mmCIF file of C-alpha atoms in Angstrom:
data_model
loop_
_atom_site.group_PDB
_atom_site.id
_atom_site.type_symbol
_atom_site.label_atom_id
_atom_site.label_comp_id
_atom_site.label_asym_id
_atom_site.label_seq_id
_atom_site.Cartn_x
_atom_site.Cartn_y
_atom_site.Cartn_z
ATOM 1 C CA MET A 866 37.260 -40.337 7.487
ATOM 2 C CA ASN A 867 37.919 -36.899 6.852
ATOM 3 C CA ALA A 868 41.043 -36.308 9.036
ATOM 4 C CA GLN A 869 43.806 -36.409 7.841
ATOM 5 C CA GLN A 870 45.866 -39.758 8.103
ATOM 6 C CA ALA A 871 49.068 -40.828 9.786
ATOM 7 C CA VAL A 872 50.929 -43.933 11.423
ATOM 8 C CA VAL A 873 51.906 -43.511 14.818
ATOM 9 C CA LEU A 874 54.223 -46.144 16.619
ATOM 10 C CA LEU A 875 52.951 -46.961 19.603
ATOM 11 C CA SER A 876 54.664 -49.367 21.938
ATOM 12 C CA GLY A 877 52.508 -49.077 24.768
ATOM 13 C CA GLY A 878 55.515 -47.215 26.919
ATOM 14 C CA LEU A 879 54.724 -43.342 28.164
ATOM 15 C CA ASP A 880 56.498 -42.042 25.542
ATOM 16 C CA SER A 881 54.713 -43.580 22.232
ATOM 17 C CA THR A 882 51.066 -42.935 24.100
ATOM 18 C CA THR A 883 52.025 -39.287 24.945
ATOM 19 C CA VAL A 884 52.639 -38.936 21.536
ATOM 20 C CA LEU A 885 49.205 -40.515 20.700
ATOM 21 C CA ALA A 886 47.840 -37.867 22.519
ATOM 22 C CA ILE A 887 49.231 -35.149 21.017
ATOM 23 C CA ALA A 888 48.575 -36.360 17.200
ATOM 24 C CA ARG A 889 44.953 -36.957 18.822
ATOM 25 C CA SER A 890 44.703 -33.642 19.815
ATOM 26 C CA GLN A 891 46.212 -32.413 16.603
ATOM 27 C CA GLY A 892 43.194 -33.489 14.748
ATOM 28 C CA PHE A 893 45.226 -36.755 13.483
ATOM 29 C CA ALA A 894 43.678 -39.916 12.458
ATOM 30 C CA CYS A 895 45.737 -41.920 13.699
ATOM 31 C CA ASN A 896 46.604 -46.031 12.353
ATOM 32 C CA CYS A 897 49.171 -47.739 15.259
ATOM 33 C CA LEU A 898 51.482 -49.703 14.706
ATOM 34 C CA SER A 899 53.423 -51.773 17.168
ATOM 35 C CA PHE A 900 55.811 -54.927 17.055
ATOM 36 C CA HIS A 901 55.938 -58.453 19.053
ATOM 37 C CA TYR A 902 59.856 -58.818 18.538
ATOM 38 C CA GLY A 903 60.072 -61.514 20.894
ATOM 39 C CA GLN A 904 60.948 -58.639 23.708
ATOM 40 C CA ARG A 905 60.896 -60.106 27.044
ATOM 41 C CA GLN A 906 58.489 -56.897 27.992
ATOM 42 C CA ALA A 907 55.656 -57.797 25.854
ATOM 43 C CA VAL A 908 52.879 -57.134 28.649
ATOM 44 C CA GLU A 909 53.757 -53.834 26.744
ATOM 45 C CA LEU A 910 51.732 -55.503 23.909
ATOM 46 C CA GLU A 911 48.600 -55.646 25.987
ATOM 47 C CA ARG A 912 48.810 -52.032 27.093
ATOM 48 C CA ALA A 913 49.338 -50.866 23.387
ATOM 49 C CA LYS A 914 46.176 -52.445 22.499
ATOM 50 C CA ALA A 915 44.129 -50.962 25.268
ATOM 51 C CA ILE A 916 45.798 -47.691 24.293
ATOM 52 C CA ALA A 917 44.536 -48.256 21.079
ATOM 53 C CA ARG A 918 41.266 -48.522 22.010
ATOM 54 C CA HIS A 919 41.044 -45.618 24.468
ATOM 55 C CA PHE A 920 42.475 -43.087 22.264
ATOM 56 C CA GLY A 921 39.853 -44.586 19.001
ATOM 57 C CA ALA A 922 42.515 -45.383 16.851
ATOM 58 C CA VAL A 923 41.043 -45.957 13.083
ATOM 59 C CA ARG A 924 43.328 -49.078 12.893
ATOM 60 C CA HIS A 925 45.589 -51.231 15.111
ATOM 61 C CA LEU A 926 48.270 -53.170 13.303
ATOM 62 C CA VAL A 927 50.254 -55.513 15.502
ATOM 63 C CA LEU A 928 53.374 -56.725 13.322
ATOM 64 C CA ARG A 929 55.730 -59.827 14.242
ATOM 65 C CA VAL A 930 59.722 -59.196 13.635
ATOM 66 C CA ASP A 931 61.409 -62.310 14.945
ATOM 67 C CA LEU A 932 64.328 -60.049 16.558
ATOM 68 C CA ASP A 933 64.936 -62.119 19.517
ATOM 69 C CA ALA A 934 66.251 -64.807 16.309
ATOM 70 C CA ILE A 935 68.932 -62.245 16.081
ATOM 71 C CA GLY A 936 69.646 -61.606 19.494
ATOM 72 C CA GLY A 937 72.407 -59.067 20.820
ATOM 73 C CA SER A 938 69.912 -57.072 23.286
ATOM 74 C CA ALA A 939 68.608 -57.645 26.759
ATOM 75 C CA LEU A 940 65.519 -56.993 25.697
ATOM 76 C CA THR A 941 65.245 -60.271 23.246
ATOM 77 C CA ASP A 942 68.088 -62.504 24.393
ATOM 78 C CA ALA A 943 69.703 -63.879 27.795
ATOM 79 C CA ILE A 944 71.066 -60.781 28.567
ATOM 80 C CA GLU A 945 70.739 -59.162 32.095
ATOM 81 C CA VAL A 946 69.058 -56.083 32.003
ATOM 82 C CA PRO A 947 71.201 -53.165 33.780
ATOM 83 C CA LYS A 948 69.625 -52.015 37.230
ATOM 84 C CA ASP A 949 70.416 -49.060 39.405
ATOM 85 C CA ARG A 950 72.397 -47.490 36.829
ATOM 86 C CA PRO A 951 73.506 -43.693 37.633
ATOM 87 C CA LEU A 952 71.159 -41.206 36.394
ATOM 88 C CA ALA A 953 73.844 -38.958 36.047
ATOM 89 C CA GLY A 954 75.364 -39.725 32.698
ATOM 90 C CA MET A 955 73.040 -42.442 31.479
ATOM 91 C CA ASP A 956 73.206 -41.429 28.226
ATOM 92 C CA GLN A 957 76.914 -41.780 27.835
ATOM 93 C CA HIS A 958 77.173 -45.080 27.135
ATOM 94 C CA ILE A 959 74.416 -47.442 24.859
ATOM 95 C CA PRO A 960 73.224 -50.036 27.440
ATOM 96 C CA ALA A 961 72.696 -53.943 26.883
ATOM 97 C CA THR A 962 68.987 -52.686 26.347
ATOM 98 C CA TYR A 963 69.876 -51.177 22.767
ATOM 99 C CA VAL A 964 68.301 -54.041 20.171
ATOM 100 C CA PRO A 965 70.000 -53.529 17.129
ATOM 101 C CA GLY A 966 68.310 -51.897 14.224
ATOM 102 C CA ARG A 967 65.367 -51.653 16.027
ATOM 103 C CA ASN A 968 64.457 -48.407 15.615
ATOM 104 C CA ILE A 969 65.111 -48.357 11.504
ATOM 105 C CA ILE A 970 63.194 -51.603 11.372
ATOM 106 C CA PHE A 971 60.118 -50.198 12.865
ATOM 107 C CA LEU A 972 59.955 -47.400 10.863
ATOM 108 C CA ALA A 973 60.867 -49.356 7.389
ATOM 109 C CA HIS A 974 57.433 -51.074 8.098
ATOM 110 C CA ALA A 975 56.004 -47.329 9.522
ATOM 111 C CA LEU A 976 56.995 -45.994 6.493
ATOM 112 C CA ALA A 977 55.593 -48.890 3.717
ATOM 113 C CA TRP A 978 52.060 -48.744 5.758
ATOM 114 C CA ALA A 979 51.869 -44.819 5.367
ATOM 115 C CA GLU A 980 52.514 -45.724 1.863
ATOM 116 C CA VAL A 981 49.639 -47.832 1.096
ATOM 117 C CA LEU A 982 47.341 -45.885 3.373
ATOM 118 C CA GLY A 983 48.077 -42.740 1.326
ATOM 119 C CA ALA A 984 49.414 -41.559 4.751
ATOM 120 C CA ALA A 985 52.281 -38.295 4.669
ATOM 121 C CA ASP A 986 52.954 -38.466 8.525
ATOM 122 C CA ILE A 987 54.792 -40.707 10.996
ATOM 123 C CA LEU A 988 54.908 -39.473 14.160
ATOM 124 C CA LEU A 989 57.177 -41.628 16.414
ATOM 125 C CA GLY A 990 57.987 -41.300 20.335
ATOM 126 C CA ILE A 991 61.770 -40.983 20.330
ATOM 127 C CA ASN A 992 63.563 -38.797 23.052
ATOM 128 C CA ALA A 993 67.366 -37.542 23.113
ATOM 129 C CA ILE A 994 66.967 -35.723 26.669
ATOM 130 C CA ASP A 995 66.437 -38.253 29.275
ATOM 131 C CA TYR A 996 67.214 -41.444 27.950
ATOM 132 C CA SER A 997 69.535 -44.395 27.838
ATOM 133 C CA GLY A 998 71.927 -43.310 24.825
ATOM 134 C CA TYR A 999 70.707 -45.196 21.981
ATOM 135 C CA PRO A 1000 71.819 -43.870 19.056
ATOM 136 C CA ASP A 1001 68.612 -44.197 17.222
ATOM 137 C CA CYS A 1002 66.717 -41.716 18.825
ATOM 138 C CA ARG A 1003 69.064 -38.832 17.620
ATOM 139 C CA PRO A 1004 67.822 -36.089 16.002
ATOM 140 C CA GLU A 1005 70.173 -36.788 13.080
ATOM 141 C CA PHE A 1006 68.797 -40.443 12.505
ATOM 142 C CA LEU A 1007 65.244 -39.245 12.590
ATOM 143 C CA ASP A 1008 66.508 -36.867 9.643
ATOM 144 C CA ALA A 1009 69.110 -38.928 7.736
ATOM 145 C CA PHE A 1010 65.492 -41.615 7.758
ATOM 146 C CA ALA A 1011 63.184 -39.164 6.250
ATOM 147 C CA GLN A 1012 65.527 -38.469 3.553
ATOM 148 C CA MET A 1013 66.348 -41.789 2.875
ATOM 149 C CA ALA A 1014 62.393 -42.763 2.970
ATOM 150 C CA ASN A 1015 61.477 -39.835 0.426
ATOM 151 C CA LEU A 1016 64.283 -41.139 -1.913
ATOM 152 C CA GLY A 1017 63.496 -44.652 -2.288
ATOM 153 C CA THR A 1018 59.532 -44.802 -2.155
ATOM 154 C CA LYS A 1019 56.799 -43.977 -4.739
ATOM 155 C CA ALA A 1020 55.172 -41.817 -2.847
ATOM 156 C CA GLY A 1021 58.282 -39.657 -2.555
ATOM 157 C CA ALA A 1022 59.251 -39.952 -5.980
ATOM 158 C CA ALA A 1023 56.267 -38.865 -6.965
ATOM 159 C CA GLY A 1024 56.483 -35.732 -4.966
ATOM 160 C CA ALA A 1025 54.520 -36.404 -2.119
ATOM 161 C CA PRO A 1026 56.882 -36.608 0.597
ATOM 162 C CA PHE A 1027 57.025 -38.096 3.959
ATOM 163 C CA ARG A 1028 56.635 -36.121 7.116
ATOM 164 C CA LEU A 1029 58.262 -37.824 10.478
ATOM 165 C CA HIS A 1030 57.022 -36.298 13.711
ATOM 166 C CA ALA A 1031 59.365 -36.771 16.555
ATOM 167 C CA PRO A 1032 56.941 -34.143 19.051
ATOM 168 C CA LEU A 1033 59.368 -35.490 22.450
ATOM 169 C CA ILE A 1034 62.624 -35.493 20.935
ATOM 170 C CA HIS A 1035 64.023 -32.467 22.657
ATOM 171 C CA LEU A 1036 61.590 -32.740 26.007
ATOM 172 C CA SER A 1037 62.544 -33.650 29.552
ATOM 173 C CA LYS A 1038 61.107 -36.968 30.865
ATOM 174 C CA LYS A 1039 59.104 -34.166 32.686
ATOM 175 C CA GLU A 1040 58.191 -31.973 30.127
ATOM 176 C CA ILE A 1041 56.889 -34.955 27.804
ATOM 177 C CA ILE A 1042 54.657 -35.962 31.358
ATOM 178 C CA LEU A 1043 53.596 -32.931 32.156
ATOM 179 C CA ARG A 1044 52.477 -31.970 28.427
ATOM 180 C CA GLY A 1045 50.652 -35.298 28.991
ATOM 181 C CA THR A 1046 48.891 -34.356 31.756
ATOM 182 C CA GLU A 1047 47.630 -31.218 30.055
ATOM 183 C CA LEU A 1048 45.927 -33.704 27.725
ATOM 184 C CA GLY A 1049 44.036 -35.726 29.833
ATOM 185 C CA MET A 1050 46.541 -38.772 29.726
ATOM 186 C CA ASP A 1051 45.984 -42.472 32.186
ATOM 187 C CA TYR A 1052 49.520 -43.013 32.599
ATOM 188 C CA GLY A 1053 48.020 -46.268 34.284
ATOM 189 C CA LEU A 1054 47.269 -47.365 31.001
ATOM 190 C CA THR A 1055 51.198 -47.286 30.083
ATOM 191 C CA HIS A 1056 53.592 -49.907 30.514
ATOM 192 C CA SER A 1057 57.773 -48.639 30.353
ATOM 193 C CA CYS A 1058 59.736 -51.523 32.580
ATOM 194 C CA TYR A 1059 62.599 -53.465 30.568
ATOM 195 C CA ASP A 1060 62.673 -55.828 33.166
ATOM 196 C CA PRO A 1061 58.562 -56.636 34.738
ATOM 197 C CA VAL A 1062 57.688 -58.868 37.327
ATOM 198 C CA GLY A 1063 55.157 -60.250 36.243
ATOM 199 C CA GLU A 1064 53.147 -57.141 35.407
ATOM 200 C CA LEU A 1065 54.593 -55.216 38.100
ATOM 201 C CA ALA A 1066 57.376 -52.490 36.801
ATOM 202 C CA CYS A 1067 61.045 -52.869 38.500
ATOM 203 C CA GLY A 1068 61.879 -49.751 39.355
ATOM 204 C CA ARG A 1069 65.504 -50.713 38.641
ATOM 205 C CA CYS A 1070 66.198 -50.465 35.166
ATOM 206 C CA ASP A 1071 66.561 -47.607 32.921
ATOM 207 C CA ALA A 1072 63.512 -46.739 31.574
ATOM 208 C CA CYS A 1073 61.897 -47.274 35.387
ATOM 209 C CA GLN A 1074 64.124 -45.153 37.051
ATOM 210 C CA LEU A 1075 63.673 -42.534 34.486
ATOM 211 C CA ARG A 1076 60.410 -42.836 34.302
ATOM 212 C CA LEU A 1077 60.008 -42.294 38.204
ATOM 213 C CA ARG A 1078 62.284 -39.296 38.191
ATOM 214 C CA GLY A 1079 59.960 -37.460 35.290
ATOM 215 C CA PHE A 1080 56.824 -37.728 37.962
ATOM 216 C CA ARG A 1081 58.960 -36.607 40.882
ATOM 217 C CA GLU A 1082 60.406 -33.422 38.594
ATOM 218 C CA ALA A 1083 56.431 -33.630 37.691
ATOM 219 C CA GLY A 1084 55.278 -33.225 41.395
ATOM 220 C CA LEU A 1085 53.326 -36.110 40.159
ATOM 221 C CA THR A 1086 53.134 -39.865 41.687
ATOM 222 C CA ASP A 1087 53.369 -42.555 39.014
ATOM 223 C CA PRO A 1088 50.562 -44.486 38.757
ATOM 224 C CA VAL A 1089 51.811 -48.106 37.455
ATOM 225 C CA PRO A 1090 52.696 -50.432 40.794
ATOM 226 C CA TYR A 1091 55.721 -51.085 40.921
ATOM 227 C CA ALA A 1092 57.624 -54.316 42.476
ATOM 228 C CA ALA A 1093 58.978 -54.471 45.901
ATOM 229 C CA TRP A 1094 62.477 -54.210 46.030
#
């Protein structure tokens, strides 16, 4: 494996899959990392496995992190997933689907694996434009985590710093979809819904609404099936 090694956080959703496509287009040898964290939308893990195979990932590691034992989120606890929230101003209030500490925990695991692999690059699909207002999706969070990562690791102390890449962080959902389409993405492989009906997307949660608007604005049709309502 002569390509430069990278760890790519892969949820099975639209954003993280686009990041994987970008990483491949840049010549990285991609080691995909996914999490079973007690999420109600665990169908996304099956999509992540299929996506990793589709893109020829070098490795795909799925870790168990019992965030459902902690709770505190509509994605991991008996809390209703918000539906039909107005798109305007959606990012102004942190919704019940925020999972306490999730990106901190995920990135810490990605950092540990990257250090073992000798990979300096970690890529993730966080976005601060069309998103639900999560504080751990902001550029300042990522900058602070990178500083911490390079202070608290053997690699960082040895002068081999980690690089955290969030290529979608300043893109709208429309722009993300168009970028992925340019790379030949099949978005029918992905799953974004927070509260699926079986394997059907609900069409009403924040993730579905943002995704559907992105496809509309891009002049494209979302290929995933939605529940009738």
